Amino acid sequence: MTKIHSSAAQALAGVMHDGMTLAVGGFGLSGIPADLIEAVRDSGVTGLTVVSNNMGVDGKGLGVLLEAGQVTKVIASYVGENKLFAEQYLAGKLDVEFTPQGTLAERLRAGGSGIPAFYTKTGVGTLVAEGKVHAEFDGELYVQERAIIADVSLVHAHTADTDGNLIYRYTARNFNPVIATAGRMTIAEAEVIVEPGSLDANNVVTPGVYVQRLVQATARVKDIEQRTVRPRNEAVTVPA
């Protein structure tokens, strides 16, 4: 059975439902599966628990799901770029589980590796650790963190083959690899799709066994949250 689908909407067909847990790759607006996120919005599903490093910005990335009122819970490590997120959280419309960034990555990696829980020192003695199991190892106190397994994972790759083997480029190789393994079903969009055997196996980051569906990504401008520049120095003329 082919993994290739003709559109993001078709790739999501039959797997979306209200109340599901959705893990989404990317970091802010870098390396996000923008086509798939928009297809989730257009599907109209509600009551979503979204697992992601953050929730994008207002009107872009995962911010479009907040605008559509489709998200009820967020598991993330950073949300400072989204004003609507803050408004919904402070108004009690959004349940938020803040997780240290490294812990979030490890919870996803554990979910993809069949590890139900692990212990870490990160968060001990803070609100992050409240209500969680603690244990002492070698005289140090650790907090137990549970693995994350999503109903569906959405990721963005630069290059894929039709078997679903994925290669990421630059900042897209942030949360995409661990999220790709943490889903019961993983759907990927890729900028370039080639035939099997075209990829150097040494460069494959996510093996195709983790990817069930694949779609060609739409060419689009890649947004960034904040552009920081400095004046270009004027050319200096050196006397002869």
PDB file of C-alpha atoms in Angstrom:
ATOM      1  CA  MET A   1       0.000   0.000   0.000  1.00  0.00           C
ATOM      2  CA  THR A   2       1.394   3.391  -0.991  1.00  0.00           C
ATOM      3  CA  LYS A   3       2.188   5.946   1.681  1.00  0.00           C
ATOM      4  CA  ILE A   4       1.821   8.855  -0.748  1.00  0.00           C
ATOM      5  CA  HIS A   5      -1.343  10.968  -0.533  1.00  0.00           C
ATOM      6  CA  SER A   6      -2.425  13.658  -2.944  1.00  0.00           C
ATOM      7  CA  SER A   7      -3.053  16.365  -0.333  1.00  0.00           C
ATOM      8  CA  ALA A   8      -2.677  17.106   3.351  1.00  0.00           C
ATOM      9  CA  ALA A   9      -6.426  16.765   3.790  1.00  0.00           C
ATOM     10  CA  GLN A  10      -6.385  13.314   2.222  1.00  0.00           C
ATOM     11  CA  ALA A  11      -3.436  12.299   4.386  1.00  0.00           C
ATOM     12  CA  LEU A  12      -5.478  13.149   7.499  1.00  0.00           C
ATOM     13  CA  ALA A  13      -8.656  11.480   6.263  1.00  0.00           C
ATOM     14  CA  GLY A  14     -10.094   8.880   8.620  1.00  0.00           C
ATOM     15  CA  VAL A  15      -7.675   9.506  11.504  1.00  0.00           C
ATOM     16  CA  MET A  16      -8.854  12.808  12.979  1.00  0.00           C
ATOM     17  CA  HIS A  17     -11.387  12.825  15.802  1.00  0.00           C
ATOM     18  CA  ASP A  18     -12.469  15.109  18.633  1.00  0.00           C
ATOM     19  CA  GLY A  19     -10.503  14.832  21.860  1.00  0.00           C
ATOM     20  CA  MET A  20      -7.401  13.290  20.287  1.00  0.00           C
ATOM     21  CA  THR A  21      -3.769  13.944  21.232  1.00  0.00           C
ATOM     22  CA  LEU A  22      -1.779  15.523  18.415  1.00  0.00           C
ATOM     23  CA  ALA A  23       2.022  15.862  18.503  1.00  0.00           C
ATOM     24  CA  VAL A  24       3.432  18.431  16.081  1.00  0.00           C
ATOM     25  CA  GLY A  25       7.054  18.895  15.059  1.00  0.00           C
ATOM     26  CA  GLY A  26       8.934  22.136  14.682  1.00  0.00           C
ATOM     27  CA  PHE A  27      10.210  24.937  16.869  1.00  0.00           C
ATOM     28  CA  GLY A  28       8.066  28.053  16.763  1.00  0.00           C
ATOM     29  CA  LEU A  29       7.678  28.539  13.018  1.00  0.00           C
ATOM     30  CA  SER A  30      10.880  26.690  12.070  1.00  0.00           C
ATOM     31  CA  GLY A  31      10.403  23.277  10.525  1.00  0.00           C
ATOM     32  CA  ILE A  32       6.667  23.065  11.183  1.00  0.00           C
ATOM     33  CA  PRO A  33       4.329  20.900   9.061  1.00  0.00           C
ATOM     34  CA  ALA A  34       2.351  23.954   7.919  1.00  0.00           C
ATOM     35  CA  ASP A  35       0.225  22.142   5.325  1.00  0.00           C
ATOM     36  CA  LEU A  36      -0.809  19.469   7.804  1.00  0.00           C
ATOM     37  CA  ILE A  37      -1.574  22.029  10.526  1.00  0.00           C
ATOM     38  CA  GLU A  38      -3.861  23.905   8.151  1.00  0.00           C
ATOM     39  CA  ALA A  39      -5.542  20.634   7.185  1.00  0.00           C
ATOM     40  CA  VAL A  40      -6.199  19.936  10.875  1.00  0.00           C
ATOM     41  CA  ARG A  41      -7.827  23.358  11.156  1.00  0.00           C
ATOM     42  CA  ASP A  42      -9.951  22.695   8.084  1.00  0.00           C
ATOM     43  CA  SER A  43     -11.009  19.279   9.426  1.00  0.00           C
ATOM     44  CA  GLY A  44     -12.959  21.002  12.206  1.00  0.00           C
ATOM     45  CA  VAL A  45     -11.906  18.599  14.981  1.00  0.00           C
ATOM     46  CA  THR A  46     -12.150  20.021  18.497  1.00  0.00           C
ATOM     47  CA  GLY A  47     -11.013  19.233  22.030  1.00  0.00           C
ATOM     48  CA  LEU A  48      -7.435  18.661  20.891  1.00  0.00           C
ATOM     49  CA  THR A  49      -4.515  18.063  23.218  1.00  0.00           C
ATOM     50  CA  VAL A  50      -1.521  19.463  21.334  1.00  0.00           C
ATOM     51  CA  VAL A  51       2.021  18.407  22.193  1.00  0.00           C
ATOM     52  CA  SER A  52       4.643  20.711  20.725  1.00  0.00           C
ATOM     53  CA  ASN A  53       7.640  22.766  21.735  1.00  0.00           C
ATOM     54  CA  ASN A  54       5.384  25.838  21.526  1.00  0.00           C
ATOM     55  CA  MET A  55       2.190  27.076  19.909  1.00  0.00           C
ATOM     56  CA  GLY A  56       3.572  29.223  17.113  1.00  0.00           C
ATOM     57  CA  VAL A  57       2.485  32.846  16.889  1.00  0.00           C
ATOM     58  CA  ASP A  58      -0.828  34.592  16.410  1.00  0.00           C
ATOM     59  CA  GLY A  59      -2.273  33.596  13.043  1.00  0.00           C
ATOM     60  CA  LYS A  60       0.608  31.311  12.041  1.00  0.00           C
ATOM     61  CA  GLY A  61       1.670  27.770  12.779  1.00  0.00           C
ATOM     62  CA  LEU A  62      -0.243  26.153  15.610  1.00  0.00           C
ATOM     63  CA  GLY A  63      -1.689  29.561  16.384  1.00  0.00           C
ATOM     64  CA  VAL A  64      -4.329  28.908  13.713  1.00  0.00           C
ATOM     65  CA  LEU A  65      -5.728  26.025  15.804  1.00  0.00           C
ATOM     66  CA  LEU A  66      -6.033  28.325  18.821  1.00  0.00           C
ATOM     67  CA  GLU A  67      -7.834  30.906  16.693  1.00  0.00           C
ATOM     68  CA  ALA A  68     -10.281  28.241  15.532  1.00  0.00           C
ATOM     69  CA  GLY A  69     -10.996  27.199  19.125  1.00  0.00           C
ATOM     70  CA  GLN A  70      -9.917  23.623  18.478  1.00  0.00           C
ATOM     71  CA  VAL A  71      -7.416  23.200  21.338  1.00  0.00           C
ATOM     72  CA  THR A  72      -8.337  22.486  24.967  1.00  0.00           C
ATOM     73  CA  LYS A  73      -4.938  21.404  26.330  1.00  0.00           C
ATOM     74  CA  VAL A  74      -1.331  22.165  25.459  1.00  0.00           C
ATOM     75  CA  ILE A  75       1.788  20.295  26.545  1.00  0.00           C
ATOM     76  CA  ALA A  76       4.699  22.579  25.708  1.00  0.00           C
ATOM     77  CA  SER A  77       7.908  24.127  27.002  1.00  0.00           C
ATOM     78  CA  TYR A  78       7.573  27.684  25.673  1.00  0.00           C
ATOM     79  CA  VAL A  79       4.586  29.773  24.643  1.00  0.00           C
ATOM     80  CA  GLY A  80       5.821  33.355  24.871  1.00  0.00           C
ATOM     81  CA  GLU A  81       5.242  34.401  21.253  1.00  0.00           C
ATOM     82  CA  ASN A  82       1.462  33.878  21.185  1.00  0.00           C
ATOM     83  CA  LYS A  83      -0.814  36.551  22.688  1.00  0.00           C
ATOM     84  CA  LEU A  84      -4.002  34.588  22.015  1.00  0.00           C
ATOM     85  CA  PHE A  85      -2.531  31.631  23.892  1.00  0.00           C
ATOM     86  CA  ALA A  86      -1.961  33.848  26.929  1.00  0.00           C
ATOM     87  CA  GLU A  87      -5.492  35.247  26.715  1.00  0.00           C
ATOM     88  CA  GLN A  88      -7.100  31.788  26.518  1.00  0.00           C
ATOM     89  CA  TYR A  89      -4.913  30.454  29.333  1.00  0.00           C
ATOM     90  CA  LEU A  90      -5.627  33.357  31.683  1.00  0.00           C
ATOM     91  CA  ALA A  91      -9.340  33.122  30.861  1.00  0.00           C
ATOM     92  CA  GLY A  92      -9.376  29.459  31.890  1.00  0.00           C
ATOM     93  CA  LYS A  93     -10.219  28.271  28.390  1.00  0.00           C
ATOM     94  CA  LEU A  94      -6.958  26.385  27.926  1.00  0.00           C
ATOM     95  CA  ASP A  95      -5.334  23.752  30.118  1.00  0.00           C
ATOM     96  CA  VAL A  96      -1.547  24.025  29.982  1.00  0.00           C
ATOM     97  CA  GLU A  97       1.069  21.517  31.093  1.00  0.00           C
ATOM     98  CA  PHE A  98       4.409  23.293  31.074  1.00  0.00           C
ATOM     99  CA  THR A  99       7.331  20.912  30.634  1.00  0.00           C
ATOM    100  CA  PRO A 100      11.056  21.766  30.609  1.00  0.00           C
ATOM    101  CA  GLN A 101      12.296  21.597  27.036  1.00  0.00           C
ATOM    102  CA  GLY A 102      14.756  18.759  27.508  1.00  0.00           C
ATOM    103  CA  THR A 103      12.196  16.831  29.531  1.00  0.00           C
ATOM    104  CA  LEU A 104       9.624  17.292  26.763  1.00  0.00           C
ATOM    105  CA  ALA A 105      12.044  15.940  24.169  1.00  0.00           C
ATOM    106  CA  GLU A 106      12.853  12.946  26.378  1.00  0.00           C
ATOM    107  CA  ARG A 107       9.174  12.230  27.111  1.00  0.00           C
ATOM    108  CA  LEU A 108       8.571  12.040  23.371  1.00  0.00           C
ATOM    109  CA  ARG A 109      11.696   9.945  22.783  1.00  0.00           C
ATOM    110  CA  ALA A 110      10.622   7.585  25.562  1.00  0.00           C
ATOM    111  CA  GLY A 111       7.173   7.255  24.029  1.00  0.00           C
ATOM    112  CA  GLY A 112       8.695   6.241  20.729  1.00  0.00           C
ATOM    113  CA  SER A 113      11.052   3.777  22.417  1.00  0.00           C
ATOM    114  CA  GLY A 114       8.509   1.891  24.492  1.00  0.00           C
ATOM    115  CA  ILE A 115       9.757   3.358  27.784  1.00  0.00           C
ATOM    116  CA  PRO A 116       6.757   4.234  29.985  1.00  0.00           C
ATOM    117  CA  ALA A 117       8.563   6.595  32.374  1.00  0.00           C
ATOM    118  CA  PHE A 118      11.966   7.870  33.457  1.00  0.00           C
ATOM    119  CA  TYR A 119      13.542   9.921  36.261  1.00  0.00           C
ATOM    120  CA  THR A 120      15.216  13.326  35.944  1.00  0.00           C
ATOM    121  CA  LYS A 121      16.542  15.985  38.310  1.00  0.00           C
ATOM    122  CA  THR A 122      15.074  18.741  36.145  1.00  0.00           C
ATOM    123  CA  GLY A 123      12.152  20.379  37.916  1.00  0.00           C
ATOM    124  CA  VAL A 124      12.732  18.893  41.362  1.00  0.00           C
ATOM    125  CA  GLY A 125      11.614  21.380  43.992  1.00  0.00           C
ATOM    126  CA  THR A 126       9.510  23.407  41.534  1.00  0.00           C
ATOM    127  CA  LEU A 127       5.868  23.466  40.429  1.00  0.00           C
ATOM    128  CA  VAL A 128       6.826  21.115  37.595  1.00  0.00           C
ATOM    129  CA  ALA A 129       7.365  18.302  40.099  1.00  0.00           C
ATOM    130  CA  GLU A 130       4.246  18.794  42.206  1.00  0.00           C
ATOM    131  CA  GLY A 131       2.111  15.661  42.486  1.00  0.00           C
ATOM    132  CA  LYS A 132       4.647  13.475  40.690  1.00  0.00           C
ATOM    133  CA  VAL A 133       6.470  10.405  41.987  1.00  0.00           C
ATOM    134  CA  HIS A 134       9.921  11.098  43.423  1.00  0.00           C
ATOM    135  CA  ALA A 135      12.787   8.708  44.088  1.00  0.00           C
ATOM    136  CA  GLU A 136      16.311   8.963  45.432  1.00  0.00           C
ATOM    137  CA  PHE A 137      19.288   7.655  43.473  1.00  0.00           C
ATOM    138  CA  ASP A 138      22.838   7.867  44.832  1.00  0.00           C
ATOM    139  CA  GLY A 139      21.775  10.445  47.375  1.00  0.00           C
ATOM    140  CA  GLU A 140      20.060  12.724  44.824  1.00  0.00           C
ATOM    141  CA  LEU A 141      16.328  13.337  44.485  1.00  0.00           C
ATOM    142  CA  TYR A 142      14.705  12.777  41.095  1.00  0.00           C
ATOM    143  CA  VAL A 143      11.187  13.237  39.713  1.00  0.00           C
ATOM    144  CA  GLN A 144       9.412  10.700  37.547  1.00  0.00           C
ATOM    145  CA  GLU A 145       8.207  11.862  34.118  1.00  0.00           C
ATOM    146  CA  ARG A 146       5.805   9.841  32.001  1.00  0.00           C
ATOM    147  CA  ALA A 147       6.343   9.141  28.313  1.00  0.00           C
ATOM    148  CA  ILE A 148       4.172  10.832  25.692  1.00  0.00           C
ATOM    149  CA  ILE A 149       2.448   8.815  22.978  1.00  0.00           C
ATOM    150  CA  ALA A 150       0.270  10.764  20.556  1.00  0.00           C
ATOM    151  CA  ASP A 151      -2.693   9.473  18.603  1.00  0.00           C
ATOM    152  CA  VAL A 152      -1.217  11.189  15.544  1.00  0.00           C
ATOM    153  CA  SER A 153       2.150  12.855  14.969  1.00  0.00           C
ATOM    154  CA  LEU A 154       2.657  15.479  12.264  1.00  0.00           C
ATOM    155  CA  VAL A 155       6.171  16.264  11.015  1.00  0.00           C
ATOM    156  CA  HIS A 156       7.939  18.239   8.297  1.00  0.00           C
ATOM    157  CA  ALA A 157      10.962  16.855   6.441  1.00  0.00           C
ATOM    158  CA  HIS A 158      13.064  18.299   3.654  1.00  0.00           C
ATOM    159  CA  THR A 159      13.527  15.053   1.723  1.00  0.00           C
ATOM    160  CA  ALA A 160      11.679  11.750   1.825  1.00  0.00           C
ATOM    161  CA  ASP A 161      11.434   8.690  -0.329  1.00  0.00           C
ATOM    162  CA  THR A 162       8.129   7.049  -1.117  1.00  0.00           C
ATOM    163  CA  ASP A 163       8.793   4.456   1.600  1.00  0.00           C
ATOM    164  CA  GLY A 164       8.646   7.255   4.206  1.00  0.00           C
ATOM    165  CA  ASN A 165      12.330   7.514   5.064  1.00  0.00           C
ATOM    166  CA  LEU A 166      12.906  11.118   6.176  1.00  0.00           C
ATOM    167  CA  ILE A 167      15.804  13.572   6.110  1.00  0.00           C
ATOM    168  CA  TYR A 168      15.491  16.905   7.911  1.00  0.00           C
ATOM    169  CA  ARG A 169      17.287  20.137   7.033  1.00  0.00           C
ATOM    170  CA  TYR A 170      18.718  22.745   9.386  1.00  0.00           C
ATOM    171  CA  THR A 171      16.322  23.812  12.159  1.00  0.00           C
ATOM    172  CA  ALA A 172      13.664  21.321  11.089  1.00  0.00           C
ATOM    173  CA  ARG A 173      15.832  18.752  12.845  1.00  0.00           C
ATOM    174  CA  ASN A 174      14.635  19.941  16.238  1.00  0.00           C
ATOM    175  CA  PHE A 175      11.548  18.199  17.593  1.00  0.00           C
ATOM    176  CA  ASN A 176      10.527  16.514  14.343  1.00  0.00           C
ATOM    177  CA  PRO A 177      12.598  13.313  14.826  1.00  0.00           C
ATOM    178  CA  VAL A 178      11.325  12.511  18.329  1.00  0.00           C
ATOM    179  CA  ILE A 179       7.757  13.434  17.449  1.00  0.00           C
ATOM    180  CA  ALA A 180       7.909  11.203  14.373  1.00  0.00           C
ATOM    181  CA  THR A 181       8.537   8.169  16.583  1.00  0.00           C
ATOM    182  CA  ALA A 182       6.034   9.075  19.325  1.00  0.00           C
ATOM    183  CA  GLY A 183       2.833   8.776  17.312  1.00  0.00           C
ATOM    184  CA  ARG A 184       0.593   5.754  16.938  1.00  0.00           C
ATOM    185  CA  MET A 185       0.283   7.103  13.405  1.00  0.00           C
ATOM    186  CA  THR A 186       2.820   9.481  11.898  1.00  0.00           C
ATOM    187  CA  ILE A 187       2.012  11.665   8.910  1.00  0.00           C
ATOM    188  CA  ALA A 188       4.853  13.535   7.224  1.00  0.00           C
ATOM    189  CA  GLU A 189       5.023  16.308   4.675  1.00  0.00           C
ATOM    190  CA  ALA A 190       8.232  16.666   2.661  1.00  0.00           C
ATOM    191  CA  GLU A 191       9.552  19.319   0.315  1.00  0.00           C
ATOM    192  CA  VAL A 192      11.223  16.756  -1.937  1.00  0.00           C
ATOM    193  CA  ILE A 193      10.004  13.192  -2.486  1.00  0.00           C
ATOM    194  CA  VAL A 194      12.172  10.680  -4.365  1.00  0.00           C
ATOM    195  CA  GLU A 195      12.029   7.030  -5.285  1.00  0.00           C
ATOM    196  CA  PRO A 196      13.322   4.285  -2.939  1.00  0.00           C
ATOM    197  CA  GLY A 197      17.065   3.805  -3.191  1.00  0.00           C
ATOM    198  CA  SER A 198      17.702   7.475  -3.985  1.00  0.00           C
ATOM    199  CA  LEU A 199      18.636   8.404  -0.419  1.00  0.00           C
ATOM    200  CA  ASP A 200      21.943   7.687   1.258  1.00  0.00           C
ATOM    201  CA  ALA A 201      20.913   5.433   4.133  1.00  0.00           C
ATOM    202  CA  ASN A 202      23.564   7.086   6.311  1.00  0.00           C
ATOM    203  CA  ASN A 203      21.677  10.380   6.072  1.00  0.00           C
ATOM    204  CA  VAL A 204      18.212   9.053   6.953  1.00  0.00           C
ATOM    205  CA  VAL A 205      17.099  10.358  10.353  1.00  0.00           C
ATOM    206  CA  THR A 206      13.607   8.843  10.623  1.00  0.00           C
ATOM    207  CA  PRO A 207      13.266   5.344   9.113  1.00  0.00           C
ATOM    208  CA  GLY A 208      10.161   4.783   7.052  1.00  0.00           C
ATOM    209  CA  VAL A 209       8.848   2.154   9.472  1.00  0.00           C
ATOM    210  CA  TYR A 210       7.724   5.051  11.697  1.00  0.00           C
ATOM    211  CA  VAL A 211       5.851   6.882   8.928  1.00  0.00           C
ATOM    212  CA  GLN A 212       2.446   5.680   7.740  1.00  0.00           C
ATOM    213  CA  ARG A 213       1.431   8.547   5.427  1.00  0.00           C
ATOM    214  CA  LEU A 214       3.342  11.059   3.318  1.00  0.00           C
ATOM    215  CA  VAL A 215       2.378  14.155   1.341  1.00  0.00           C
ATOM    216  CA  GLN A 216       4.230  16.646  -0.860  1.00  0.00           C
ATOM    217  CA  ALA A 217       4.674  19.943   1.007  1.00  0.00           C
ATOM    218  CA  THR A 218       3.456  23.092  -0.673  1.00  0.00           C
ATOM    219  CA  ALA A 219       6.157  25.589  -1.662  1.00  0.00           C
ATOM    220  CA  ARG A 220       5.732  28.586   0.626  1.00  0.00           C
ATOM    221  CA  VAL A 221       7.619  31.382   2.334  1.00  0.00           C
ATOM    222  CA  LYS A 222       9.143  30.059   5.550  1.00  0.00           C
ATOM    223  CA  ASP A 223       8.180  32.439   8.317  1.00  0.00           C
ATOM    224  CA  ILE A 224      10.261  33.304  11.362  1.00  0.00           C
ATOM    225  CA  GLU A 225       9.016  34.752  14.627  1.00  0.00           C
ATOM    226  CA  GLN A 226      11.470  37.620  14.931  1.00  0.00           C
ATOM    227  CA  ARG A 227      13.929  39.037  12.451  1.00  0.00           C
ATOM    228  CA  THR A 228      16.994  40.633  14.040  1.00  0.00           C
ATOM    229  CA  VAL A 229      19.359  42.541  11.767  1.00  0.00           C
ATOM    230  CA  ARG A 230      22.169  45.035  12.085  1.00  0.00           C
ATOM    231  CA  PRO A 231      23.313  47.765   9.707  1.00  0.00           C
ATOM    232  CA  ARG A 232      25.709  46.649   6.996  1.00  0.00           C
ATOM    233  CA  ASN A 233      29.103  48.335   7.397  1.00  0.00           C
ATOM    234  CA  GLU A 234      29.934  50.770   4.621  1.00  0.00           C
ATOM    235  CA  ALA A 235      32.747  49.654   2.376  1.00  0.00           C
ATOM    236  CA  VAL A 236      36.048  51.040   3.590  1.00  0.00           C
ATOM    237  CA  THR A 237      38.305  52.516   0.932  1.00  0.00           C
ATOM    238  CA  VAL A 238      41.954  51.786   1.660  1.00  0.00           C
ATOM    239  CA  PRO A 239      44.329  54.470   0.370  1.00  0.00           C
ATOM    240  CA  ALA A 240      46.809  53.251  -2.227  1.00  0.00           C
TER     241      ALA A 240
END
